[in-house]
CSV table of C-alpha atoms in Angstrom, one decimal:
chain,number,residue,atom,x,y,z
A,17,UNK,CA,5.4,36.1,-7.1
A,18,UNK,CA,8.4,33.8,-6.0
A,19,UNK,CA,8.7,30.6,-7.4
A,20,UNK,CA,9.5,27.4,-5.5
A,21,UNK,CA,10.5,23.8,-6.7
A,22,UNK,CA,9.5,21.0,-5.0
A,23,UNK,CA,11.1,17.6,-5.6
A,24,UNK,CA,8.9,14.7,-5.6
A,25,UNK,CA,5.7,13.9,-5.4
A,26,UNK,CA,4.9,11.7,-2.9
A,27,UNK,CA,3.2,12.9,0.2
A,28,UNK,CA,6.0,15.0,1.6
A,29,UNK,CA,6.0,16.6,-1.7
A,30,UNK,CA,2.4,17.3,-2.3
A,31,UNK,CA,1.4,18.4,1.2
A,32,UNK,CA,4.7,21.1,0.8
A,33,UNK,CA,3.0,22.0,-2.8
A,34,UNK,CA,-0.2,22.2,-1.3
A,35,UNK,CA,1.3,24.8,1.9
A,36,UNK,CA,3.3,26.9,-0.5
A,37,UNK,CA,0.4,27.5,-2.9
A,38,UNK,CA,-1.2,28.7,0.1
A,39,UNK,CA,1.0,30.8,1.4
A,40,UNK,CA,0.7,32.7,-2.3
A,41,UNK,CA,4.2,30.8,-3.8
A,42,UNK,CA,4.1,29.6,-7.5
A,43,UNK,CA,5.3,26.4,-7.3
A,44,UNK,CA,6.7,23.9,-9.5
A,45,UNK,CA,6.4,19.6,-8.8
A,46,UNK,CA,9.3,17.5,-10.2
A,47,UNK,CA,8.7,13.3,-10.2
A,48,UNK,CA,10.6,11.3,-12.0
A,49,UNK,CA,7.5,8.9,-12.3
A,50,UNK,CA,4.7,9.7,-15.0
A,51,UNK,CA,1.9,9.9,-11.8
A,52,UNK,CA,1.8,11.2,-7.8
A,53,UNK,CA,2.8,9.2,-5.0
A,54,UNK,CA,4.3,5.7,-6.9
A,55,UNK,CA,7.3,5.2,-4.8
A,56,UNK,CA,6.5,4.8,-0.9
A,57,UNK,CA,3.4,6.6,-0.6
A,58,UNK,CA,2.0,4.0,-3.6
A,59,UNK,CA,0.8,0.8,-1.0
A,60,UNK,CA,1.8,1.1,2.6
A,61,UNK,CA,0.3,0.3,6.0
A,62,UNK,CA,-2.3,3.1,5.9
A,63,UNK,CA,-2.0,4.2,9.4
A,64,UNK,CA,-2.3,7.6,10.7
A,65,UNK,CA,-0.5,6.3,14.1
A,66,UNK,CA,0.5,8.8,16.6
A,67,UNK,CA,0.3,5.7,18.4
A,68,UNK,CA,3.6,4.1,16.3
A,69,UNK,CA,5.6,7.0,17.0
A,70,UNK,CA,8.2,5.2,19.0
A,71,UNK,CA,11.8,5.5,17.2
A,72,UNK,CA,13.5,2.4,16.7
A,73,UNK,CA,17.0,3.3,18.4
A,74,UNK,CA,17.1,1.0,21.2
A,75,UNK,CA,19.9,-1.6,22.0
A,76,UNK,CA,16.8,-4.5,21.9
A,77,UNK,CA,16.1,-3.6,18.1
A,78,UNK,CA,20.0,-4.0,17.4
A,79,UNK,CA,20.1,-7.7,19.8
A,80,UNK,CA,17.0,-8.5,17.3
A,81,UNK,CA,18.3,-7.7,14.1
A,82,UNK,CA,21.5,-9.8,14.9
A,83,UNK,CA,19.4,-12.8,15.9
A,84,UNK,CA,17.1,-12.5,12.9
A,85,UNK,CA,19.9,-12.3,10.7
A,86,UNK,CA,19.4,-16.2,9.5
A,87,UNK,CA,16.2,-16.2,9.4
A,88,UNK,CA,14.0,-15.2,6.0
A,89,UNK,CA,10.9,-14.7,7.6
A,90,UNK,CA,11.6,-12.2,10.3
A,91,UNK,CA,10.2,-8.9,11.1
A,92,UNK,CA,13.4,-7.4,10.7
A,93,UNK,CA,16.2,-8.5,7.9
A,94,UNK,CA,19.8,-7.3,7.2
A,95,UNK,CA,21.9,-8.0,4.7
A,96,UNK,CA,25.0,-8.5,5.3
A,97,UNK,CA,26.8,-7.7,2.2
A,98,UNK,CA,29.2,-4.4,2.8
A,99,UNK,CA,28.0,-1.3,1.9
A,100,UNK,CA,29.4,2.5,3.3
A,101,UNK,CA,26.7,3.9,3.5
A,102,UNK,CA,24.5,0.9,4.8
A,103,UNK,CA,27.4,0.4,7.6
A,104,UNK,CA,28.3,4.0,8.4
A,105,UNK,CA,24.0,4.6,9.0
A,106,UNK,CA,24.1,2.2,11.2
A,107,UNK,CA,27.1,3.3,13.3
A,108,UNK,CA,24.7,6.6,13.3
A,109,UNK,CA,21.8,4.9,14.2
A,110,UNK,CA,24.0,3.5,17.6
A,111,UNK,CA,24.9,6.8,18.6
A,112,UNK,CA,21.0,8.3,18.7
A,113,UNK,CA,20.1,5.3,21.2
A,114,UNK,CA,21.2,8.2,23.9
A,115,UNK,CA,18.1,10.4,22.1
A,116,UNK,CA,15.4,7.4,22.4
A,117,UNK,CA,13.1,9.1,24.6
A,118,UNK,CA,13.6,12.5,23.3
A,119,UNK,CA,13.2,11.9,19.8
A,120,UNK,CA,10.1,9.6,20.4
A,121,UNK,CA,8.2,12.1,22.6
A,122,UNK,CA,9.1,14.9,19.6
A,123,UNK,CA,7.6,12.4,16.9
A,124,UNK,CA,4.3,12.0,19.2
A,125,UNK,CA,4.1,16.1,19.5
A,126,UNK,CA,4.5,16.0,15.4
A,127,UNK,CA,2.0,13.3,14.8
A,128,UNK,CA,-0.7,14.7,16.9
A,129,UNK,CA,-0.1,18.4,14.7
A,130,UNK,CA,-0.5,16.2,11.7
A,131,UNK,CA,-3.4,14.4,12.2
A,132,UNK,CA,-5.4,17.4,12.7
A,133,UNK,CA,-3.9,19.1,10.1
A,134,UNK,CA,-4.3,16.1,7.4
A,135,UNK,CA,-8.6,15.6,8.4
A,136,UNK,CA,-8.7,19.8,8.0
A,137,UNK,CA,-7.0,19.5,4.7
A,138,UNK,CA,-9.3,16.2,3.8
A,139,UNK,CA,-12.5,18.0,4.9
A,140,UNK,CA,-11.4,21.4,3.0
A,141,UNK,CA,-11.0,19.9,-0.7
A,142,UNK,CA,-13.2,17.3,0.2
A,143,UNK,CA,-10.9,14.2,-1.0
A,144,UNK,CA,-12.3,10.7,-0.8
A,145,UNK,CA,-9.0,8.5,0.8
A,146,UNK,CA,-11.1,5.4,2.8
A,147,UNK,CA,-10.6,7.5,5.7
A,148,UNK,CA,-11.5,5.5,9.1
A,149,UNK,CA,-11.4,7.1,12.0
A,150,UNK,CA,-12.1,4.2,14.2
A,151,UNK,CA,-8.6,4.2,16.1
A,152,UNK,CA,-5.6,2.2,16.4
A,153,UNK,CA,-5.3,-1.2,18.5
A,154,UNK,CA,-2.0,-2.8,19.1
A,155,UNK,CA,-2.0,-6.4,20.9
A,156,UNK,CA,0.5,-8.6,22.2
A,157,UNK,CA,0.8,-12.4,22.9
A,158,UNK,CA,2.6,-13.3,25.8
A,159,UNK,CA,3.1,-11.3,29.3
A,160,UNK,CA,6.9,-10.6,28.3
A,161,UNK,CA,6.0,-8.6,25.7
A,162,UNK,CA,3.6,-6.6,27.0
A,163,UNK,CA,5.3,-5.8,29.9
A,164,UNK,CA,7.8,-3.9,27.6
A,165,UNK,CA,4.8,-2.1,26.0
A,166,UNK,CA,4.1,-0.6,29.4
A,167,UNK,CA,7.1,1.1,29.3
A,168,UNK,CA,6.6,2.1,25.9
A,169,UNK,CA,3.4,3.3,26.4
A,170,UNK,CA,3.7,5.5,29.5
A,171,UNK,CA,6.9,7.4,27.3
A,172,UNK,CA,4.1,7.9,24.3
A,173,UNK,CA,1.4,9.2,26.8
A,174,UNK,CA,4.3,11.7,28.1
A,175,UNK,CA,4.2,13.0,24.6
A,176,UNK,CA,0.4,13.4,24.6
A,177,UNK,CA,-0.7,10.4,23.5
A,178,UNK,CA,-4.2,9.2,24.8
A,179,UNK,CA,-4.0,5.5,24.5
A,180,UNK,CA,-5.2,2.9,27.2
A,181,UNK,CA,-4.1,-0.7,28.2
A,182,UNK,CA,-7.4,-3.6,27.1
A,183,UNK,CA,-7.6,-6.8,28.1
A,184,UNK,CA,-8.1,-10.0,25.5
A,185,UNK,CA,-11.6,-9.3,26.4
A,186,UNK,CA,-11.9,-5.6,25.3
A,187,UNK,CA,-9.4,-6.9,22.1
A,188,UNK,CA,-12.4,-8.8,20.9
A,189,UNK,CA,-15.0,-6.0,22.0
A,190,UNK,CA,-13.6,-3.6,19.9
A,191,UNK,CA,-12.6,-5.7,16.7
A,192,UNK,CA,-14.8,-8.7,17.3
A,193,UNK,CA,-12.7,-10.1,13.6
A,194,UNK,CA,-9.8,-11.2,15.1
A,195,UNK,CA,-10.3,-15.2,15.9
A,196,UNK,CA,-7.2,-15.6,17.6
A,197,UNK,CA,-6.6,-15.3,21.4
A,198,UNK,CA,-4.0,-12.2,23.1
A,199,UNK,CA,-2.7,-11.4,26.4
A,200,UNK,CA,-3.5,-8.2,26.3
A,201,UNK,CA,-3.8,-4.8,24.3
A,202,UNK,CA,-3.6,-1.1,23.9
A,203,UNK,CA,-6.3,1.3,22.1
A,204,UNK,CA,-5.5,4.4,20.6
A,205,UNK,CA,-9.1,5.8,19.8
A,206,UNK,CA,-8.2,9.1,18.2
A,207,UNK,CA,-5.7,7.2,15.9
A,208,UNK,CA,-6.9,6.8,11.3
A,209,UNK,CA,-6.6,5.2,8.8
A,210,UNK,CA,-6.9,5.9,5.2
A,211,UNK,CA,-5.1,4.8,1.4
A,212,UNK,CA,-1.9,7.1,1.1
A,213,UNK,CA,-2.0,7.1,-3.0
A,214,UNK,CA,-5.6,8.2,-2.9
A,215,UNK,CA,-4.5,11.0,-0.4
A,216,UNK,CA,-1.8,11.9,-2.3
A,217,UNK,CA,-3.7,12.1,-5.8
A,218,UNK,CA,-6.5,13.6,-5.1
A,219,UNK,CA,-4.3,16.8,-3.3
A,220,UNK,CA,-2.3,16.7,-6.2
A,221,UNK,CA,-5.6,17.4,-8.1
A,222,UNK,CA,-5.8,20.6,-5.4
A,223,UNK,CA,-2.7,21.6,-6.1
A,224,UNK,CA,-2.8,21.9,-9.7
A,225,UNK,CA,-6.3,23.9,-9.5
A,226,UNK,CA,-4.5,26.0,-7.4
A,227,UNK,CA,-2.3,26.6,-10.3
A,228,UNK,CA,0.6,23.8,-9.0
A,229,UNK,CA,2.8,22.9,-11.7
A,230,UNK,CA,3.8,19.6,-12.1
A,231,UNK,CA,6.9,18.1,-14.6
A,232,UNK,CA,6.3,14.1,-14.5
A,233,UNK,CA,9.2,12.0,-15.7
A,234,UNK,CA,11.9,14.2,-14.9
A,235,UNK,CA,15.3,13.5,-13.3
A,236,UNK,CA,17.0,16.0,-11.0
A,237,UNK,CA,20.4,15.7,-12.5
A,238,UNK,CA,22.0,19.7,-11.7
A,239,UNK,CA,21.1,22.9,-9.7
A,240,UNK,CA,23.1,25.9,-10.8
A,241,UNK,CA,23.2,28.7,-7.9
A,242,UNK,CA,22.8,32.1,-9.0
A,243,UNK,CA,22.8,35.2,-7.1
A,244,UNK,CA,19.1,36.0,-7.3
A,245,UNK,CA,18.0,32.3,-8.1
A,246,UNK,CA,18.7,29.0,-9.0
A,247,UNK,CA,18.5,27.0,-12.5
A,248,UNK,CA,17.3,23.6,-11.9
A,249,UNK,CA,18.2,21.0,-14.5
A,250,UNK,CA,16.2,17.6,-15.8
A,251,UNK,CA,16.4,14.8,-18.3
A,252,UNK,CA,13.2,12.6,-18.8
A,253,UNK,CA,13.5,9.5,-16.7
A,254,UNK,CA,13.5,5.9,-18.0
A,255,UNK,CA,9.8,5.6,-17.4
A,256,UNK,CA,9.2,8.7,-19.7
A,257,UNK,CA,9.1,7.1,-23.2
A,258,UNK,CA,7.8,9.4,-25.5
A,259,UNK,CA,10.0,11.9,-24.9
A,260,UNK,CA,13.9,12.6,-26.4
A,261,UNK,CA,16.3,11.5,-23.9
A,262,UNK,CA,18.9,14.3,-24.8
A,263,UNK,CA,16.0,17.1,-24.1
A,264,UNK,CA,17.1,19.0,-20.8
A,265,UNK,CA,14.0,21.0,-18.8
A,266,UNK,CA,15.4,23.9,-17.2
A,267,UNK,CA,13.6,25.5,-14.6
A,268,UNK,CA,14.5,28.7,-12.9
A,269,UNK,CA,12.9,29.4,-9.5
A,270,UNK,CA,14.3,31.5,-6.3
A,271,UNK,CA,14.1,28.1,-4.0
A,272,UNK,CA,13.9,24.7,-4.1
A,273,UNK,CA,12.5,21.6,-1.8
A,274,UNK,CA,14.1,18.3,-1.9
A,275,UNK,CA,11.2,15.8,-1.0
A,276,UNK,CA,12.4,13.0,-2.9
A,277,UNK,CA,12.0,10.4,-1.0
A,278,UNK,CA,15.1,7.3,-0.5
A,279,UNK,CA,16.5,9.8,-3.4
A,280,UNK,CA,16.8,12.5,-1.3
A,281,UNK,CA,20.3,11.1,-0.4
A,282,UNK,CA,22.0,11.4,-3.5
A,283,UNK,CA,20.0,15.1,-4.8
A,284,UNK,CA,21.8,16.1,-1.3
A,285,UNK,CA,25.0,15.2,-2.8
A,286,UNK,CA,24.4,16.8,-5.6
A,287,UNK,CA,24.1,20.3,-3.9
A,288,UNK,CA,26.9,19.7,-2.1
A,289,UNK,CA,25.4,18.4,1.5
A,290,UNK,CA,24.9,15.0,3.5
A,291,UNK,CA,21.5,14.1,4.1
A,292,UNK,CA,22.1,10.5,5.4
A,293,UNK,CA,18.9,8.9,4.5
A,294,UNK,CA,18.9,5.4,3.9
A,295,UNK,CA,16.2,3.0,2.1
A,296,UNK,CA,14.7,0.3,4.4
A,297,UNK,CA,12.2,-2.0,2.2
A,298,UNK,CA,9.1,-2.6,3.7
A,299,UNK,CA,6.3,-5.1,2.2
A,300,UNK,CA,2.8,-4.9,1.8
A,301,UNK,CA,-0.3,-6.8,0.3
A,302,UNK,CA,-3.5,-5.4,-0.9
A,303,UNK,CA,-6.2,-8.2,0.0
A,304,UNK,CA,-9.0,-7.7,-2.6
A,305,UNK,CA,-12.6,-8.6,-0.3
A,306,UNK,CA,-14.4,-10.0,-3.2
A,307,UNK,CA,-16.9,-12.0,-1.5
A,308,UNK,CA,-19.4,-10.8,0.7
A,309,UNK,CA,-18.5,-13.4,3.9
A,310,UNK,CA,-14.9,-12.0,3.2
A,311,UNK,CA,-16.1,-8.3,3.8
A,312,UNK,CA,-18.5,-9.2,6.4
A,313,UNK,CA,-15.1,-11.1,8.5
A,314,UNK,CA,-12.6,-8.3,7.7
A,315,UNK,CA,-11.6,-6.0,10.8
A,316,UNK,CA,-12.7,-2.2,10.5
A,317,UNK,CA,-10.3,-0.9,13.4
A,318,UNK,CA,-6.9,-0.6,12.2
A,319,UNK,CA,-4.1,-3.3,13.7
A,320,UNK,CA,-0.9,-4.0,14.8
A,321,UNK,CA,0.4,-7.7,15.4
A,322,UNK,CA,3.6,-6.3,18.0
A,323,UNK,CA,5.0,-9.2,17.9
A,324,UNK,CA,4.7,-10.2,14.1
A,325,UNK,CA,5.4,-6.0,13.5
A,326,UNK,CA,2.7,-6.9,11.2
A,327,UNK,CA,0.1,-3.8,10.7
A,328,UNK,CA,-3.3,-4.0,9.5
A,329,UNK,CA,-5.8,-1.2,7.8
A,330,UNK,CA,-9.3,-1.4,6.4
A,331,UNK,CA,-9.5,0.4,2.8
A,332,UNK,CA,-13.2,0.4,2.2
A,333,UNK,CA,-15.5,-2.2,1.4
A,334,UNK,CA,-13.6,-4.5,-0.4
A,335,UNK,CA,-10.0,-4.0,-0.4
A,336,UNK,CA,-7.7,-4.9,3.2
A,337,UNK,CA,-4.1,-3.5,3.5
A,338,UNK,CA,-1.5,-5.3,5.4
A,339,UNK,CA,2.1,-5.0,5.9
A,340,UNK,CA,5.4,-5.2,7.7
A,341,UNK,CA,8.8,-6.1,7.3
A,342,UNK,CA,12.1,-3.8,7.8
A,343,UNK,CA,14.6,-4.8,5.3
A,344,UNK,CA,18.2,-3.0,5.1
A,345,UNK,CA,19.1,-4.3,1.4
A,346,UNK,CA,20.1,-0.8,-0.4
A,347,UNK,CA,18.2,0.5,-3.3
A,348,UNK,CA,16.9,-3.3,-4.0
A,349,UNK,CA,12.8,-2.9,-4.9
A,350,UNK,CA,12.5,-6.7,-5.9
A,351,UNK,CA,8.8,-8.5,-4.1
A,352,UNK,CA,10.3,-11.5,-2.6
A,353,UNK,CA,7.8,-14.5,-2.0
A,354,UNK,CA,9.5,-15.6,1.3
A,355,UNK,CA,8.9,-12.2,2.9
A,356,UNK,CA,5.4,-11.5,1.2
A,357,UNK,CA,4.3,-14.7,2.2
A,358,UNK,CA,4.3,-14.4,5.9
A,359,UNK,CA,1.6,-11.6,5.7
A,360,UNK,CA,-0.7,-13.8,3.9
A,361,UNK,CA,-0.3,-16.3,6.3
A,362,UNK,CA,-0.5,-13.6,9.3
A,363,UNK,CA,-4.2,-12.6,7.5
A,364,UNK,CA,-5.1,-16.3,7.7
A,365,UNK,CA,-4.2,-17.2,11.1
A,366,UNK,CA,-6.2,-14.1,12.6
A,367,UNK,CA,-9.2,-13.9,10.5
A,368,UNK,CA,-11.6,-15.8,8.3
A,369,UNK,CA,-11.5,-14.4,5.0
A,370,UNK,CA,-10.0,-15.5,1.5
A,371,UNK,CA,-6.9,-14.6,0.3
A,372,UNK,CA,-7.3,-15.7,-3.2
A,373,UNK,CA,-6.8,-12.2,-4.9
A,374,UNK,CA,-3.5,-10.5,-3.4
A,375,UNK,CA,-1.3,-8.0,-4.8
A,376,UNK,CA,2.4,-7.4,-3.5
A,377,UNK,CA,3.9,-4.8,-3.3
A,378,UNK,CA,7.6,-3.5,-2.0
A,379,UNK,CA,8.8,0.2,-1.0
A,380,UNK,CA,11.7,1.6,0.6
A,381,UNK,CA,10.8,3.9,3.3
A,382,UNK,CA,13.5,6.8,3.4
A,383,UNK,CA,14.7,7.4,7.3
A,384,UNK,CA,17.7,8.9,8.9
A,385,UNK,CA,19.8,7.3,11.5
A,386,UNK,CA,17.5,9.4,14.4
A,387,UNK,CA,14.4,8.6,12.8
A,388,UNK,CA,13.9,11.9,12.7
A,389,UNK,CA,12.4,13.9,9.5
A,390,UNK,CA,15.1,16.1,8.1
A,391,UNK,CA,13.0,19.6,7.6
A,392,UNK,CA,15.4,22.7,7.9
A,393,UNK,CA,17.5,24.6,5.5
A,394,UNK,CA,19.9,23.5,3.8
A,395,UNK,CA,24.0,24.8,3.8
A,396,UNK,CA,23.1,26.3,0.2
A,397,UNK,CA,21.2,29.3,-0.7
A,398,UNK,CA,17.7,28.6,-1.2
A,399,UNK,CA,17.8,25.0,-0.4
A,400,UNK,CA,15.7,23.5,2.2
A,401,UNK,CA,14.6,19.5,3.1
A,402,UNK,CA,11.3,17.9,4.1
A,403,UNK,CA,12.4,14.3,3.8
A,404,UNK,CA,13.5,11.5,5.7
A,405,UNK,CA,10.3,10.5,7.2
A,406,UNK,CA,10.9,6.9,7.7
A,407,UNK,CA,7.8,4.6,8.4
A,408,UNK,CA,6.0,7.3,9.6
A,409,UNK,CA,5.5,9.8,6.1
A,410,UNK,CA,2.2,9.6,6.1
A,411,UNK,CA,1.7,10.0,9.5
A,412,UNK,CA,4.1,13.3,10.1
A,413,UNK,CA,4.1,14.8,6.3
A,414,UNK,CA,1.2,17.7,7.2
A,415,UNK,CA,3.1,18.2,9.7
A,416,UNK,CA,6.2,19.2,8.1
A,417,UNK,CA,4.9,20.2,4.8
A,418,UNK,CA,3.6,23.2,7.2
A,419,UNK,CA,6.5,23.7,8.7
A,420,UNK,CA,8.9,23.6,5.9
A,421,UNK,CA,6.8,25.9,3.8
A,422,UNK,CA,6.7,28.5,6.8
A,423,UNK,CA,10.6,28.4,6.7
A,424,UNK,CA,11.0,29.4,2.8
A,425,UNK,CA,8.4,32.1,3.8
A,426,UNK,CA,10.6,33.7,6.8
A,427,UNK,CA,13.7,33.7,4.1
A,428,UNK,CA,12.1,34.1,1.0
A,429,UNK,CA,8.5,36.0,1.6
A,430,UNK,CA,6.1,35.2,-1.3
């Protein structure tokens, strides 16, 4: 039986453990956290949006982030502090604006396989996630907007999107919650929404009856190329405290996976390739619904605010997920009040709950200057990628796990 590893477990990395066991591979997780899915796929958005699949290369998002430069609070934050690889992503991301439509209408096609592919695997090992299937409604607040969402919107449907233009009207039909008045919407019915760290947990728990492997607390930190396999070499991580910093883990297997997340950048390095992924922080706050007027005012179908870029997800009975932000800072994971506060102020403006009990939370989503995953093979021997997802990793990662995995298979048959 050959032997894959897989690097990182968030939900790239447990969706391609889950396809390769499969497919009939042993297969081997490495995390450098002690637990599944504590990085990005710990506390984001929680939508399944085929709907969000527009890229972001446009010369408006550039015009933006210049003009929101001074300003804390906005949807979108650079800083400006000189950094190679920050500067040399963004003369990247310039040169994909020519691949706007193309890329978006290829992230719609890879959505829509995903979704269906996430609800089979769901259904299959029965895992509990507060999945809502209860669609996707984005609304705008002035005619100027909106009228760019038309555009937007006819270049999604042309990738297979079903989603249809609602008037403030049908806004407050739909999700009768929202208190504030909108110019005008659009639904996307067949759209989800579900917590990504249950997700991810609970198929880690698949996995590993499926006789997955995983090594928690263990830093990549070499990959020795042999002619028949490779050796890949780790040292506990800071979080992993009981064990002996100098003990080195040495796995041999005939391929390995880097789904690693914002660290896929420098394990890409280390085998000698450029995999320009870059971490852009994005916030999020976990509103606990403790009272019963609070649960009864919450929205069920899932939101987003285009003009705050604020989105919105229901998580059961008592618990409301909602986040935002784009932040180009580096590898900089501090919460920062002035950018978690807007959301709670967002929640209070739109609906009539209490936001006495909120936890923050920060994670840096891991895209390429395309916005574009990255799952191919790699220059190396026995090296592939399934990272660089971006925003959308939860959205796209069944996707991709499938596809990834049915590369090692064509090159390396289990």
């Amino acid at each position: 039986m050959r032997h894959v590893i897989v690097v990182g477990a968030g939900i790239t990395g447990v969706t391609t453990a889950y396809e390769l066991a499969l497919l009939g591979y042993q297969v081997t997780v490495v995390d450098r956290h002690l637990y599944p899915a504590m990085e990005t796929s710990f506390a984001n958005g929680g939508q399944l949006s085929a709907c969000n699949a527009e890229v972001w290369n446009q010369k408006a998002t550039v015009l933006k982030g210049i003009k929101w430069m001074s300003q804390k609070t906005a949807p979108l934050l650079l800083n400006p502090s000189f950094s190679l690889h920050k500067y040399g992503w963004l003369m990247e991301f310039l040169g994909h604006i020519k691949n706007y439509e193309a890329n978006t209408r290829e992230t719609v096609r890879l959505a829509l396989l995903a979704r269906k592919r996430l609800f089979e695997i769901a259904e299959i090992e029965q895992i509990d996630f507060d999945l809502e299937k209860r669609g996707i409604l984005h609304f705008y607040h002035n005619k100027a907007d909106y009228d760019v969402a038309i555009k937007v919107n006819d270049l999604l449907c042309s990738g297979g999107l079903e989603r249809n233009a609602i008037t403030n009207e049908e806004i407050k039909q739909i999700e009768p919650a929202l208190t504030g008045d909108y110019y005008a919407g659009f639904y996307c019915q067949s759209d989800a929404t579900g917590d990504i760290h249950k997700f991810s947990t609970g198929l880690a728990n698949a996995c590993m009856k499926k006789g997955v492997k995983f090594e928690f607390g263990q830093d990549v930190f070499a990959v020795d190329h042999q002619t028949q396999q490779i050796i890949v070499k780790c040292r506990p991580s800071p979080e992993n405290v009981r064990a002996n910093a100098e003990d080195v883990l040495e796995i041999q297997a005939d391929a390995i996976v880097v789904c690693a997340g914002v660290s896929s950048y420098q394990l890409a390095d280390l085998l000698g390739e450029r995999v320009n992924v870059y971490p852009v922080k994005g916030y999020s706050i976990t509103v606990q619904l403790n009272e019963e007027q609070s649960q009864q005012n919450a929205p069920w179908v899932s939101l987003l605010d285009e003009s705050a870029k604020i989105v919105l997800s229901r998580l059961g009975k008592d618990r409301l997920r909602v986040a935002g932000t784009a932040e180009f800072n580096g590898y900089n994971r501090d919460i920062r009040v002035d950018r978690i506060q807007p959301l709670i102020d967002w929640t209070q403006r739109n609906f009539d709950l209490c936001t006495e009990h909120v936890v923050p939370w920060a994670g840096l989503r891991p895209m390429m200057p395309n916005m574009m995953p990255v799952v191919r093979r790699g220059r190396q021997e026995r090296v592939f990628y399934n990272t660089g997802h971006g925003h959308l990793g939860w959205t796209l990662s069944a996707a991709t796990a499938a596809m990834i995995s049915q590369e090692i298979a064509q090159h390396y048959p289990a």
